[in-house]
Coordinates of C-alpha atoms in Angstrom, one line a residue:
Chain A
V1 CA 74.8 -30.7 32.1
P2 CA 71.1 -29.8 32.3
T3 CA 69.3 -29.0 29.0
P4 CA 68.9 -25.2 28.7
L5 CA 65.3 -24.1 29.4
P6 CA 63.5 -22.8 26.3
I7 CA 63.2 -19.1 26.2
P8 CA 61.3 -17.0 23.7
T9 CA 63.1 -15.2 20.9
P10 CA 62.3 -11.8 19.3
V11 CA 60.7 -13.8 16.5
D12 CA 58.4 -15.5 19.1
I13 CA 57.4 -12.1 20.4
D14 CA 56.6 -10.8 16.9
A15 CA 54.5 -14.0 16.4
A16 CA 52.7 -13.4 19.7
A17 CA 52.0 -9.8 18.6
R18 CA 50.3 -11.0 15.4
R19 CA 48.4 -13.8 17.3
I20 CA 46.9 -11.5 19.9
A21 CA 46.3 -8.5 17.7
G22 CA 42.6 -7.6 17.8
H23 CA 42.2 -9.5 21.1
V24 CA 44.3 -7.2 23.3
V25 CA 44.1 -3.4 23.6
H26 CA 46.9 -1.5 21.8
T27 CA 47.2 0.6 24.9
P28 CA 48.2 4.3 24.6
T29 CA 51.7 5.6 25.2
L30 CA 51.3 8.8 27.2
R31 CA 53.5 11.7 28.0
S32 CA 53.4 14.0 31.0
A33 CA 55.1 17.4 31.0
V34 CA 55.1 17.4 34.8
L35 CA 56.9 14.0 34.9
D36 CA 59.4 14.9 32.2
E37 CA 60.3 18.0 34.2
L38 CA 60.5 16.2 37.5
V39 CA 62.9 13.5 36.3
G40 CA 64.8 15.4 33.6
A41 CA 64.0 13.1 30.6
A42 CA 61.4 12.5 28.0
V43 CA 59.3 9.7 29.5
F44 CA 57.0 7.5 27.5
V45 CA 54.5 5.8 29.6
K46 CA 52.9 2.5 28.3
C47 CA 49.5 2.3 29.9
E48 CA 48.9 -1.4 30.6
N49 CA 46.5 -0.4 33.3
L50 CA 44.2 0.3 30.4
Q51 CA 44.6 -3.3 29.1
H52 CA 41.6 -5.7 29.3
A53 CA 41.3 -7.0 32.8
G54 CA 43.4 -4.0 34.0
A55 CA 46.9 -5.4 33.5
F56 CA 49.5 -6.5 31.0
K57 CA 48.8 -10.1 32.2
F58 CA 46.1 -10.3 29.6
R59 CA 48.7 -10.3 26.9
G60 CA 50.6 -13.4 28.1
A61 CA 47.4 -15.2 29.0
T62 CA 45.8 -14.5 25.6
N63 CA 48.9 -15.6 23.7
A64 CA 49.0 -18.8 25.7
V65 CA 45.3 -19.5 25.3
L66 CA 45.4 -18.8 21.5
S67 CA 48.5 -21.0 21.2
L68 CA 46.6 -24.1 22.3
S69 CA 45.4 -26.6 19.7
D70 CA 41.6 -27.1 19.5
A71 CA 42.0 -30.5 21.2
E72 CA 43.9 -28.9 24.1
A73 CA 41.6 -25.9 24.3
V74 CA 38.4 -27.8 24.8
R75 CA 39.8 -29.2 28.1
G76 CA 40.4 -25.7 29.3
V77 CA 43.2 -24.0 31.2
A78 CA 44.2 -23.7 34.8
A79 CA 46.6 -21.8 37.1
H80 CA 47.1 -20.9 40.7
S81 CA 47.2 -17.2 41.1
S82 CA 45.6 -14.8 43.5
G83 CA 46.4 -11.8 41.4
N84 CA 46.1 -10.2 37.9
H85 CA 47.1 -13.5 36.1
A86 CA 43.9 -15.2 37.4
A87 CA 41.5 -12.5 36.1
A88 CA 43.5 -12.3 32.8
L89 CA 43.5 -16.0 32.2
A90 CA 39.8 -16.3 33.0
L91 CA 39.0 -13.6 30.5
A92 CA 41.3 -14.9 27.8
A93 CA 39.7 -18.3 28.2
A94 CA 36.2 -16.9 28.2
R95 CA 36.9 -15.1 25.0
R96 CA 38.0 -18.4 23.3
G97 CA 34.9 -20.0 24.8
I98 CA 36.9 -22.5 26.9
P99 CA 36.8 -23.2 30.7
A100 CA 39.3 -21.7 33.1
T101 CA 40.0 -23.0 36.6
L102 CA 41.8 -20.7 39.1
V103 CA 43.2 -22.0 42.3
M104 CA 43.2 -19.2 44.8
P105 CA 44.0 -19.2 48.6
R106 CA 41.0 -18.8 50.9
T107 CA 42.5 -15.5 52.0
T108 CA 42.2 -13.9 48.5
P109 CA 40.4 -10.5 48.8
Q110 CA 36.8 -10.4 47.5
V111 CA 37.7 -7.8 44.9
K112 CA 40.2 -10.2 43.2
R113 CA 37.7 -13.1 43.3
D114 CA 35.1 -10.8 41.7
A115 CA 37.4 -10.0 38.8
V116 CA 37.7 -13.8 38.1
A117 CA 34.0 -14.4 38.6
R118 CA 33.2 -11.5 36.2
A119 CA 35.0 -13.4 33.5
D120 CA 33.2 -16.6 34.4
G121 CA 36.4 -18.3 35.7
R122 CA 35.9 -21.2 38.0
I123 CA 37.5 -20.5 41.4
V124 CA 38.8 -23.4 43.5
L125 CA 39.8 -22.2 47.0
C126 CA 42.6 -23.8 48.9
E127 CA 44.7 -23.2 52.1
P128 CA 47.0 -20.2 51.7
T129 CA 50.3 -22.2 51.5
L130 CA 52.4 -23.0 48.4
P131 CA 52.1 -26.8 48.9
A132 CA 48.3 -26.6 49.2
R133 CA 48.1 -24.4 46.1
S134 CA 50.4 -26.8 44.1
A135 CA 48.5 -29.9 45.3
T136 CA 45.1 -28.4 44.5
L137 CA 46.2 -27.3 41.1
A138 CA 47.7 -30.7 40.3
E139 CA 44.4 -32.4 41.3
E140 CA 42.4 -30.0 39.1
L141 CA 44.7 -30.6 36.1
R142 CA 44.3 -34.4 36.6
E143 CA 40.6 -34.2 36.8
T144 CA 39.9 -31.8 33.9
G145 CA 42.8 -32.5 31.6
A146 CA 43.3 -28.7 31.5
T147 CA 46.6 -27.1 30.4
E148 CA 48.4 -25.3 33.1
I149 CA 49.2 -21.7 32.2
H150 CA 51.9 -20.6 34.6
P151 CA 51.8 -16.8 35.4
Y152 CA 55.4 -16.3 34.2
D153 CA 57.4 -19.5 33.9
D154 CA 56.0 -20.2 30.4
V155 CA 57.5 -19.3 27.0
R156 CA 54.1 -18.4 25.6
V157 CA 53.3 -16.1 28.5
I158 CA 56.7 -14.4 28.4
A159 CA 56.3 -13.8 24.7
G160 CA 52.9 -12.3 25.2
Q161 CA 54.1 -9.9 27.9
G162 CA 56.9 -8.8 25.5
T163 CA 54.3 -7.4 23.1
A164 CA 53.8 -4.3 25.3
A165 CA 57.4 -3.2 24.7
L166 CA 57.0 -3.7 20.9
E167 CA 54.0 -1.4 20.9
L168 CA 55.8 1.1 23.1
L169 CA 58.8 1.1 20.8
D170 CA 56.5 1.4 17.7
D171 CA 54.7 4.4 19.2
A172 CA 57.5 6.2 21.0
G173 CA 60.4 5.5 18.6
P174 CA 63.8 4.4 19.8
L175 CA 64.5 4.6 23.5
D176 CA 67.7 4.8 25.5
L177 CA 66.3 3.1 28.6
L178 CA 63.2 0.9 29.1
M179 CA 62.0 -0.1 32.6
A180 CA 59.4 -2.6 33.9
P181 CA 58.6 -3.8 37.4
V182 CA 59.9 -7.3 38.3
S183 CA 58.1 -10.0 40.3
G184 CA 58.3 -13.5 38.8
G185 CA 60.1 -11.9 35.9
G186 CA 57.6 -12.6 33.0
L187 CA 57.0 -9.0 32.1
L188 CA 60.6 -7.9 32.5
S189 CA 61.9 -11.0 30.5
G190 CA 59.5 -10.4 27.6
T191 CA 60.3 -6.6 27.7
A192 CA 64.0 -7.2 27.6
I193 CA 64.0 -9.8 24.8
A194 CA 61.6 -7.6 22.7
T195 CA 63.7 -4.5 23.3
H196 CA 67.0 -6.1 22.5
G197 CA 65.5 -7.7 19.5
R198 CA 65.0 -4.2 18.2
D199 CA 68.2 -2.5 19.5
A200 CA 70.8 -4.3 21.6
D201 CA 72.0 -0.9 22.9
T202 CA 68.8 0.0 24.7
I203 CA 69.3 -0.3 28.4
V204 CA 66.8 -2.5 30.2
W205 CA 66.2 -2.0 33.9
G206 CA 63.9 -3.7 36.4
A207 CA 62.3 -1.9 39.3
E208 CA 61.5 -3.6 42.6
P209 CA 60.5 -2.7 46.1
A210 CA 63.5 -2.7 48.5
E211 CA 61.4 -4.6 50.9
A212 CA 61.0 -7.4 48.3
D213 CA 64.3 -7.2 46.6
D214 CA 64.8 -10.9 45.6
A215 CA 65.4 -10.2 41.9
H216 CA 68.0 -7.5 42.8
R217 CA 69.8 -9.9 45.2
S218 CA 69.5 -12.8 42.6
L219 CA 71.3 -10.7 40.0
A220 CA 73.9 -9.4 42.6
T221 CA 74.8 -12.8 43.9
G222 CA 74.2 -14.9 40.7
V223 CA 72.1 -17.2 42.7
L224 CA 68.3 -17.3 42.5
Q225 CA 66.8 -15.9 45.7
D226 CA 63.3 -17.0 46.5
D227 CA 62.4 -15.0 49.6
P228 CA 60.7 -12.0 48.1
G229 CA 59.6 -10.4 51.4
H230 CA 56.6 -8.1 51.8
S231 CA 55.6 -4.8 50.2
I232 CA 52.6 -2.6 49.5
A233 CA 53.3 -3.6 45.8
D234 CA 51.5 -6.8 46.3
G235 CA 51.9 -7.8 42.6
L236 CA 55.6 -8.0 43.0
L237 CA 55.9 -10.8 45.6
A238 CA 56.6 -13.8 43.4
A239 CA 60.2 -15.2 43.0
L240 CA 62.0 -15.6 39.7
S241 CA 62.0 -18.9 38.0
E242 CA 65.3 -20.4 36.7
R243 CA 64.1 -19.5 33.2
T244 CA 63.3 -15.8 34.0
F245 CA 66.4 -15.5 36.1
S246 CA 68.6 -16.6 33.2
I247 CA 66.9 -14.1 30.9
L248 CA 67.4 -11.3 33.3
Q249 CA 71.0 -12.2 33.8
E250 CA 71.6 -11.9 30.1
H251 CA 69.5 -8.7 29.4
V252 CA 69.0 -6.6 32.5
A253 CA 71.6 -4.0 33.5
E254 CA 70.1 -3.1 36.9
V255 CA 67.2 -3.6 39.2
V256 CA 66.4 -0.3 40.9
L257 CA 65.1 -0.5 44.4
V258 CA 62.6 1.8 45.9
T259 CA 61.2 2.3 49.4
E260 CA 57.6 1.8 50.4
E261 CA 57.3 5.5 50.9
Q262 CA 58.6 6.2 47.4
I263 CA 56.1 3.7 46.0
V264 CA 53.1 5.5 47.7
L265 CA 54.4 8.9 46.6
A266 CA 54.8 7.7 43.0
M267 CA 51.4 6.1 43.0
R268 CA 49.9 9.4 44.2
F269 CA 51.9 11.3 41.6
V270 CA 50.4 9.1 38.8
F271 CA 46.9 9.6 40.0
D272 CA 47.4 13.3 40.4
H273 CA 49.4 14.2 37.3
L274 CA 48.9 11.4 34.8
K275 CA 45.2 11.0 35.8
L276 CA 45.6 7.2 35.7
V277 CA 44.5 4.6 38.3
V278 CA 47.4 2.4 39.0
E279 CA 48.1 -0.3 41.5
P280 CA 51.1 0.1 43.8
S281 CA 53.2 -2.4 41.7
A282 CA 52.7 -0.2 38.6
A283 CA 54.1 2.8 40.5
V284 CA 57.4 1.1 41.3
P285 CA 59.1 2.1 38.0
V286 CA 57.8 5.6 38.4
A287 CA 59.3 5.7 41.8
A288 CA 62.5 4.4 40.3
L289 CA 62.5 7.2 37.7
I290 CA 62.0 9.8 40.4
D291 CA 64.7 8.3 42.5
R292 CA 67.1 8.6 39.6
A293 CA 65.9 12.1 38.5
G294 CA 68.6 14.1 36.8
T295 CA 70.8 11.1 35.9
L296 CA 68.6 9.5 33.2
P297 CA 69.3 9.3 29.5
P298 CA 67.2 11.5 27.2
R299 CA 64.5 9.0 26.2
V300 CA 63.0 6.7 28.7
G301 CA 60.1 4.2 28.5
I302 CA 58.3 2.6 31.4
I303 CA 55.5 0.0 31.5
L304 CA 52.7 0.9 33.9
S305 CA 51.8 -2.7 34.6
G306 CA 48.3 -2.5 36.0
G307 CA 45.5 -0.6 37.6
N308 CA 43.7 -3.2 39.8
V309 CA 43.7 -1.5 43.2
D310 CA 41.0 -1.5 45.9
L311 CA 39.7 2.1 45.7
D312 CA 38.3 1.7 49.2
A313 CA 41.8 1.2 50.5
L314 CA 44.0 3.8 48.7
P315 CA 47.1 4.3 50.8
W316 CA 46.4 8.1 51.3
C317 CA 42.7 7.7 52.2
Chain B
V1 CA 16.5 43.8 16.7
P2 CA 19.7 42.9 18.4
T3 CA 22.7 41.9 16.3
P4 CA 23.1 38.1 16.4
L5 CA 26.1 37.1 18.6
P6 CA 29.0 35.7 16.6
I7 CA 29.2 32.0 16.9
P8 CA 32.0 29.7 15.5
T9 CA 31.4 27.7 12.4
P10 CA 32.8 24.2 11.6
V11 CA 35.5 26.0 9.5
D12 CA 36.5 28.0 12.6
I13 CA 36.8 24.7 14.5
D14 CA 38.9 23.1 11.8
A15 CA 41.1 26.2 11.9
A16 CA 41.4 26.0 15.7
A17 CA 42.5 22.3 15.3
R18 CA 45.3 23.4 13.0
R19 CA 46.3 26.2 15.2
I20 CA 46.6 24.2 18.4
A21 CA 48.0 21.0 16.8
G22 CA 51.3 20.2 18.5
H23 CA 50.3 22.4 21.5
V24 CA 47.5 20.2 22.9
V25 CA 47.5 16.5 23.5
H26 CA 45.7 14.4 20.9
T27 CA 44.1 12.5 23.7
P28 CA 43.3 8.8 23.3
T29 CA 39.8 7.5 22.6
L30 CA 39.3 4.5 24.8
R31 CA 36.9 1.6 24.9
S32 CA 35.7 -0.5 27.8
A33 CA 34.1 -3.9 27.3
V34 CA 32.5 -3.6 30.8
L35 CA 31.0 -0.2 29.9
D36 CA 29.7 -1.4 26.5
E37 CA 28.0 -4.3 28.2
L38 CA 26.6 -2.3 31.0
V39 CA 24.9 0.3 28.7
G40 CA 24.3 -1.8 25.6
A41 CA 26.2 0.3 23.0
A42 CA 29.7 0.7 21.6
V43 CA 31.0 3.6 23.7
F44 CA 34.0 5.7 22.6
V45 CA 35.4 7.6 25.5
K46 CA 37.4 10.8 24.7
C47 CA 39.9 11.2 27.5
E48 CA 40.3 14.9 28.1
N49 CA 41.3 14.2 31.6
L50 CA 44.6 13.3 29.9
Q51 CA 44.8 16.8 28.4
H52 CA 47.5 19.3 29.5
A53 CA 46.3 20.8 32.8
G54 CA 44.0 17.9 33.2
A55 CA 40.9 19.1 31.3
F56 CA 39.6 20.0 27.8
K57 CA 39.8 23.7 28.9
F58 CA 43.4 23.8 27.6
R59 CA 42.1 23.5 24.0
G60 CA 40.0 26.7 24.2
A61 CA 42.5 28.6 26.2
T62 CA 45.3 27.7 23.8
N63 CA 43.2 28.6 20.7
A64 CA 42.4 31.9 22.3
V65 CA 46.0 32.7 23.3
L66 CA 47.4 31.6 19.9
S67 CA 44.8 33.8 18.2
L68 CA 46.1 37.0 19.7
S69 CA 48.3 39.3 17.7
D70 CA 51.8 39.8 19.0
A71 CA 50.8 43.3 20.1
E72 CA 47.9 42.0 22.1
A73 CA 49.8 39.0 23.4
V74 CA 52.6 41.0 25.1
R75 CA 50.0 42.6 27.4
G76 CA 48.9 39.2 28.5
V77 CA 45.6 37.6 29.2
A78 CA 43.2 37.6 32.1
A79 CA 40.1 35.8 33.4
H80 CA 38.1 35.2 36.5
S81 CA 37.8 31.5 37.2
S82 CA 38.2 29.3 40.1
G83 CA 38.3 26.1 38.1
N84 CA 39.9 24.4 35.2
H85 CA 39.9 27.4 32.9
A86 CA 42.2 29.3 35.3
A87 CA 44.9 26.6 35.2
A88 CA 44.4 26.0 31.5
L89 CA 44.7 29.7 30.6
A90 CA 47.8 30.1 32.8
L91 CA 49.5 27.2 31.1
A92 CA 48.5 28.3 27.6
A93 CA 49.9 31.8 28.3
A94 CA 53.1 30.4 29.9
R95 CA 53.7 28.3 26.8
R96 CA 53.4 31.4 24.6
G97 CA 55.6 33.3 27.1
I98 CA 53.1 35.9 28.0
P99 CA 51.6 36.9 31.4
A100 CA 48.3 35.6 32.7
T101 CA 46.2 37.1 35.5
L102 CA 43.6 34.9 37.2
V103 CA 41.1 36.5 39.5
M104 CA 39.9 33.9 42.0
P105 CA 37.7 34.1 45.1
R106 CA 39.5 33.9 48.4
T107 CA 37.6 30.7 49.1
T108 CA 39.3 28.9 46.2
P109 CA 40.8 25.6 47.5
Q110 CA 44.6 25.4 47.7
V111 CA 44.7 22.6 45.1
K112 CA 43.2 24.9 42.5
R113 CA 45.5 27.7 43.3
D114 CA 48.4 25.4 43.1
A115 CA 47.5 24.4 39.6
V116 CA 47.6 28.0 38.5
A117 CA 50.8 28.8 40.4
R118 CA 52.5 25.7 38.8
A119 CA 51.9 27.4 35.4
D120 CA 53.3 30.7 36.7
G121 CA 49.9 32.4 36.6
R122 CA 49.5 35.5 38.7
I123 CA 46.6 35.0 41.1
V124 CA 44.6 38.0 42.3
L125 CA 42.2 37.1 45.1
C126 CA 38.9 38.8 45.6
E127 CA 35.7 38.4 47.7
P128 CA 33.7 35.4 46.7
T129 CA 30.8 37.3 44.9
L130 CA 30.2 37.8 41.3
P131 CA 30.2 41.6 41.5
A132 CA 33.6 41.5 43.3
R133 CA 35.0 39.1 40.7
S134 CA 33.8 41.3 37.8
A135 CA 35.1 44.5 39.4
T136 CA 38.5 43.0 40.2
L137 CA 38.9 41.6 36.7
A138 CA 37.9 44.9 35.2
E139 CA 40.5 46.7 37.2
E140 CA 43.2 44.2 36.3
L141 CA 42.3 44.6 32.6
R142 CA 42.5 48.4 32.9
E143 CA 45.9 48.2 34.6
T144 CA 47.5 45.6 32.5
G145 CA 45.9 46.1 29.1
A146 CA 45.5 42.3 29.1
T147 CA 42.9 40.6 26.9
E148 CA 40.0 38.9 28.7
I149 CA 39.6 35.3 27.8
H150 CA 36.2 34.3 29.1
P151 CA 35.9 30.7 30.1
Y152 CA 33.1 30.0 27.6
D153 CA 31.4 33.1 26.2
D154 CA 34.1 33.5 23.5
V155 CA 34.2 32.4 19.9
R156 CA 37.8 31.4 20.1
V157 CA 37.3 29.4 23.2
I158 CA 34.2 27.6 21.9
A159 CA 36.1 26.7 18.7
G160 CA 39.0 25.3 20.7
Q161 CA 36.7 23.1 22.8
G162 CA 35.1 21.8 19.6
T163 CA 38.4 20.2 18.5
A164 CA 38.0 17.4 21.0
A165 CA 34.9 16.2 19.1
L166 CA 36.8 16.4 15.8
E167 CA 39.6 14.1 17.2
L168 CA 37.0 11.8 18.6
L169 CA 35.2 11.5 15.3
D170 CA 38.5 11.0 13.5
D171 CA 39.5 8.2 15.9
A172 CA 36.2 6.5 16.4
G173 CA 34.5 7.0 13.0
P174 CA 30.9 8.1 12.6
L175 CA 28.8 8.1 15.8
D176 CA 25.1 8.0 16.3
L177 CA 25.1 10.0 19.5
L178 CA 27.7 12.3 21.1
M179 CA 27.4 13.6 24.6
A180 CA 29.3 16.2 26.7
P181 CA 28.6 17.7 30.1
V182 CA 27.2 21.2 30.1
S183 CA 28.0 24.0 32.5
G184 CA 28.5 27.4 30.7
G185 CA 28.1 25.6 27.5
G186 CA 31.5 26.1 25.8
L187 CA 32.3 22.5 25.5
L188 CA 28.9 21.4 24.5
S189 CA 28.6 24.3 22.0
G190 CA 31.9 23.5 20.3
T191 CA 31.1 19.8 20.4
A192 CA 27.8 20.3 18.7
I193 CA 29.0 22.6 16.0
A194 CA 31.9 20.3 15.2
T195 CA 29.8 17.2 15.2
H196 CA 27.0 18.7 13.0
G197 CA 29.7 20.1 10.7
R198 CA 30.7 16.4 10.0
D199 CA 27.2 14.9 10.0
A200 CA 23.9 16.7 10.7
D201 CA 22.3 13.5 11.7
T202 CA 24.4 12.7 14.7
I203 CA 22.4 13.3 17.9
V204 CA 24.1 15.6 20.4
W205 CA 23.1 15.5 24.0
G206 CA 24.2 17.4 27.0
A207 CA 24.5 15.9 30.5
E208 CA 23.9 17.8 33.7
P209 CA 23.3 17.3 37.4
A210 CA 19.6 17.3 38.3
E211 CA 20.6 19.5 41.2
A212 CA 22.1 22.0 38.8
D213 CA 19.7 21.7 35.9
D214 CA 19.7 25.2 34.5
A215 CA 20.7 24.3 31.0
H216 CA 17.9 21.6 30.9
R217 CA 15.4 24.2 32.1
S218 CA 16.7 26.8 29.7
L219 CA 16.1 24.5 26.8
A220 CA 12.7 23.4 28.1
T221 CA 11.4 26.9 28.7
G222 CA 13.2 28.7 25.9
V223 CA 14.4 31.3 28.4
L224 CA 17.9 31.3 29.8
Q225 CA 17.9 30.2 33.4
D226 CA 20.9 31.5 35.4
D227 CA 20.4 29.7 38.8
P228 CA 22.5 26.6 38.4
G229 CA 22.1 25.3 42.0
H230 CA 24.7 23.1 43.7
S231 CA 26.2 19.7 42.9
I232 CA 29.2 17.5 43.6
A233 CA 30.0 18.2 40.0
D234 CA 31.6 21.5 40.9
G235 CA 32.7 22.2 37.3
L236 CA 29.1 22.4 36.1
L237 CA 27.9 25.3 38.1
A238 CA 28.1 28.1 35.6
A239 CA 25.1 29.4 33.7
L240 CA 24.8 29.5 29.9
S241 CA 25.5 32.8 28.1
E242 CA 23.1 34.1 25.5
R243 CA 25.6 32.9 22.9
T244 CA 26.0 29.3 24.1
F245 CA 22.2 29.1 24.8
S246 CA 21.5 30.0 21.2
I247 CA 23.9 27.3 20.0
L248 CA 22.4 24.7 22.3
Q249 CA 18.9 25.6 21.1
E250 CA 19.9 25.0 17.6
H251 CA 22.0 21.8 18.0
V252 CA 21.2 19.9 21.2
A253 CA 18.4 17.4 21.2
E254 CA 18.3 16.8 25.0
V255 CA 20.1 17.5 28.2
V256 CA 20.0 14.3 30.3
L257 CA 19.7 14.9 34.1
V258 CA 21.4 12.6 36.7
T259 CA 21.3 12.5 40.5
E260 CA 24.2 13.1 42.8
E261 CA 24.2 9.4 43.7
Q262 CA 24.4 8.5 40.0
I263 CA 27.3 10.9 39.5
V264 CA 29.3 9.3 42.4
L265 CA 28.6 5.8 41.2
A266 CA 29.6 6.7 37.7
M267 CA 32.8 8.3 38.9
R268 CA 33.6 5.2 40.9
F269 CA 32.8 3.1 37.8
V270 CA 35.3 5.1 35.7
F271 CA 38.1 4.7 38.3
D272 CA 37.3 1.0 38.8
H273 CA 36.8 -0.1 35.2
L274 CA 38.3 2.5 32.9
K275 CA 41.2 3.0 35.3
L276 CA 41.0 6.8 34.8
V277 CA 41.0 9.6 37.3
V278 CA 38.1 11.8 36.6
E279 CA 36.5 14.7 38.5
P280 CA 32.8 14.4 39.3
S281 CA 31.8 16.7 36.4
A282 CA 33.4 14.3 33.9
A283 CA 31.4 11.4 35.3
V284 CA 28.1 13.1 34.5
P285 CA 27.9 11.9 30.9
V286 CA 28.9 8.4 32.1
A287 CA 26.1 8.5 34.6
A288 CA 23.7 9.6 31.8
L289 CA 24.7 6.7 29.6
I290 CA 24.1 4.3 32.5
D291 CA 20.8 5.9 33.2
R292 CA 19.8 5.3 29.5
A293 CA 21.2 1.8 29.4
G294 CA 19.5 -0.4 26.8
T295 CA 17.9 2.5 24.9
L296 CA 21.0 3.9 23.3
P297 CA 21.9 3.8 19.6
P298 CA 24.7 1.5 18.5
R299 CA 27.7 3.9 18.5
V300 CA 28.0 6.5 21.2
G301 CA 30.8 9.0 22.0
I302 CA 31.3 10.8 25.3
I303 CA 33.8 13.5 26.3
L304 CA 35.4 12.8 29.7
S305 CA 35.9 16.5 30.5
G306 CA 38.6 16.5 33.1
G307 CA 40.5 14.8 35.9
N308 CA 41.2 17.5 38.4
V309 CA 39.9 16.1 41.6
D310 CA 41.2 16.3 45.2
L311 CA 42.4 12.8 45.8
D312 CA 42.2 13.4 49.6
A313 CA 38.5 14.0 49.3
L314 CA 37.2 11.2 47.0
P315 CA 33.5 10.8 47.6
W316 CA 33.9 7.1 48.6
C317 CA 36.9 7.6 51.0

């Protein structure tokens, strides 16, 4: 019998909230009369696109970085990531004054490299394959003695991501349903544990592109599926880990699937009516709400996960 | 000697704040580490793009509509406007359950007509000339008995617009400098009166396109200039009234001018780094801050006036 993987508790998430207070933005929870009317519920929108580095990822990265001992911290942190975790970890490390090494595939768009460089992160490029990324990261860890901060398969990271839900519940009051997008499952895991720590009756949903429905299939089959597929929601293409899968199995009632067209329409809706810049991944729960319009419970919360989108390549331009 | 025009006092703005509380969004005041670093000051950004109907105009319109007696209210309100005031007034009237008539030139883009129609405003189209707009509005007022709510030359409207600055000061604390864009001068007048009601030492600046610099020239010459010119900041093309001009003369230290290129760059900066959808007019104070980078006092507030922009025609697309 394998040892159960450590998972964060609601107490860990409360501790993370205290640890990162003053370091992260307590982002606003916004309402939209147009959205409420469209979906037939009171919707509370947690704006993590307004977080430092433009995404909720800064919460988990900051909690992980601030959890390190001074002896660990001086050797720095490292991760392989081509997305929001990379910029978030670089910024969290810079704010503690420690080095961060980010292993990124050579194919990473310039806009994402720039975000890491802006936070003084050290970028190490590798071939765009998982073995190359893992081997390059392992070599960097050996050479620097840095601590790996995995983007989602890490108790400190999951606890940090869960703090967004705590703030949302503090600001909105009790909710009937809370929804977050799912990729590797760090945000959804933290959200679910935090939410059920407050009220076991609140329904927690994930939202996922139908073209990258591995979490949906994992929950449906009871077996971790690691073939995410492809979607315009390029932040949602990681596979669950055994740890996040087990958390989702315990806490998540449903993973709603939405089409690529629904994602683009929802993204445009958020720009047009909420006046917020969001990346396609962040529009996925909005698309899910619109898909389920008229069937939702009275009070619904969603987490707008991030706003890091290339404005020269908006899908409607 | 002409009778001085009535102007709102700080007490009127406090009363407006109480009147419209619960009807308007207490919009968030956001910070941006990137913006602070770029301009060399702590900048507090008041997000009126997140206001109902997407602009600060809903404050003045709501204060005016809620100031009407029941007998006045049943006959409705009317205005000529092709911009944010039209949608704001329609929505404010709809929320009180009274009719609103908006006189708009035939050349008004569909996106702006849609915003009025969404709030059940009655649109009356006219030829795109000032005489035609005035004549058409006069006829509508005669026929309906509605009350005209001018977009800026109205004490109730100016008082309502001033409530944004009160919230900003409540949320940010004392500021050394506060800046708003200037068009007809309603927002800047309300902002200045509210700000100096709190602290006479706070510097108040306007911001204006150099290509539509009538307010700047009015203050420089002491004579109201009514030839605004043309700019991508299409919300800033109205001329001051005698009333708003007199308020600006008393309260505004400077109107900063920015080029069209600076406006577009600032707009893009707000999308990219603040993750907010703003119209070009709202980017004008941001452009002014960037223009004055390194010379600003420690604590600066700006009002992001609105977010109603045609996303199919972003200047960088």
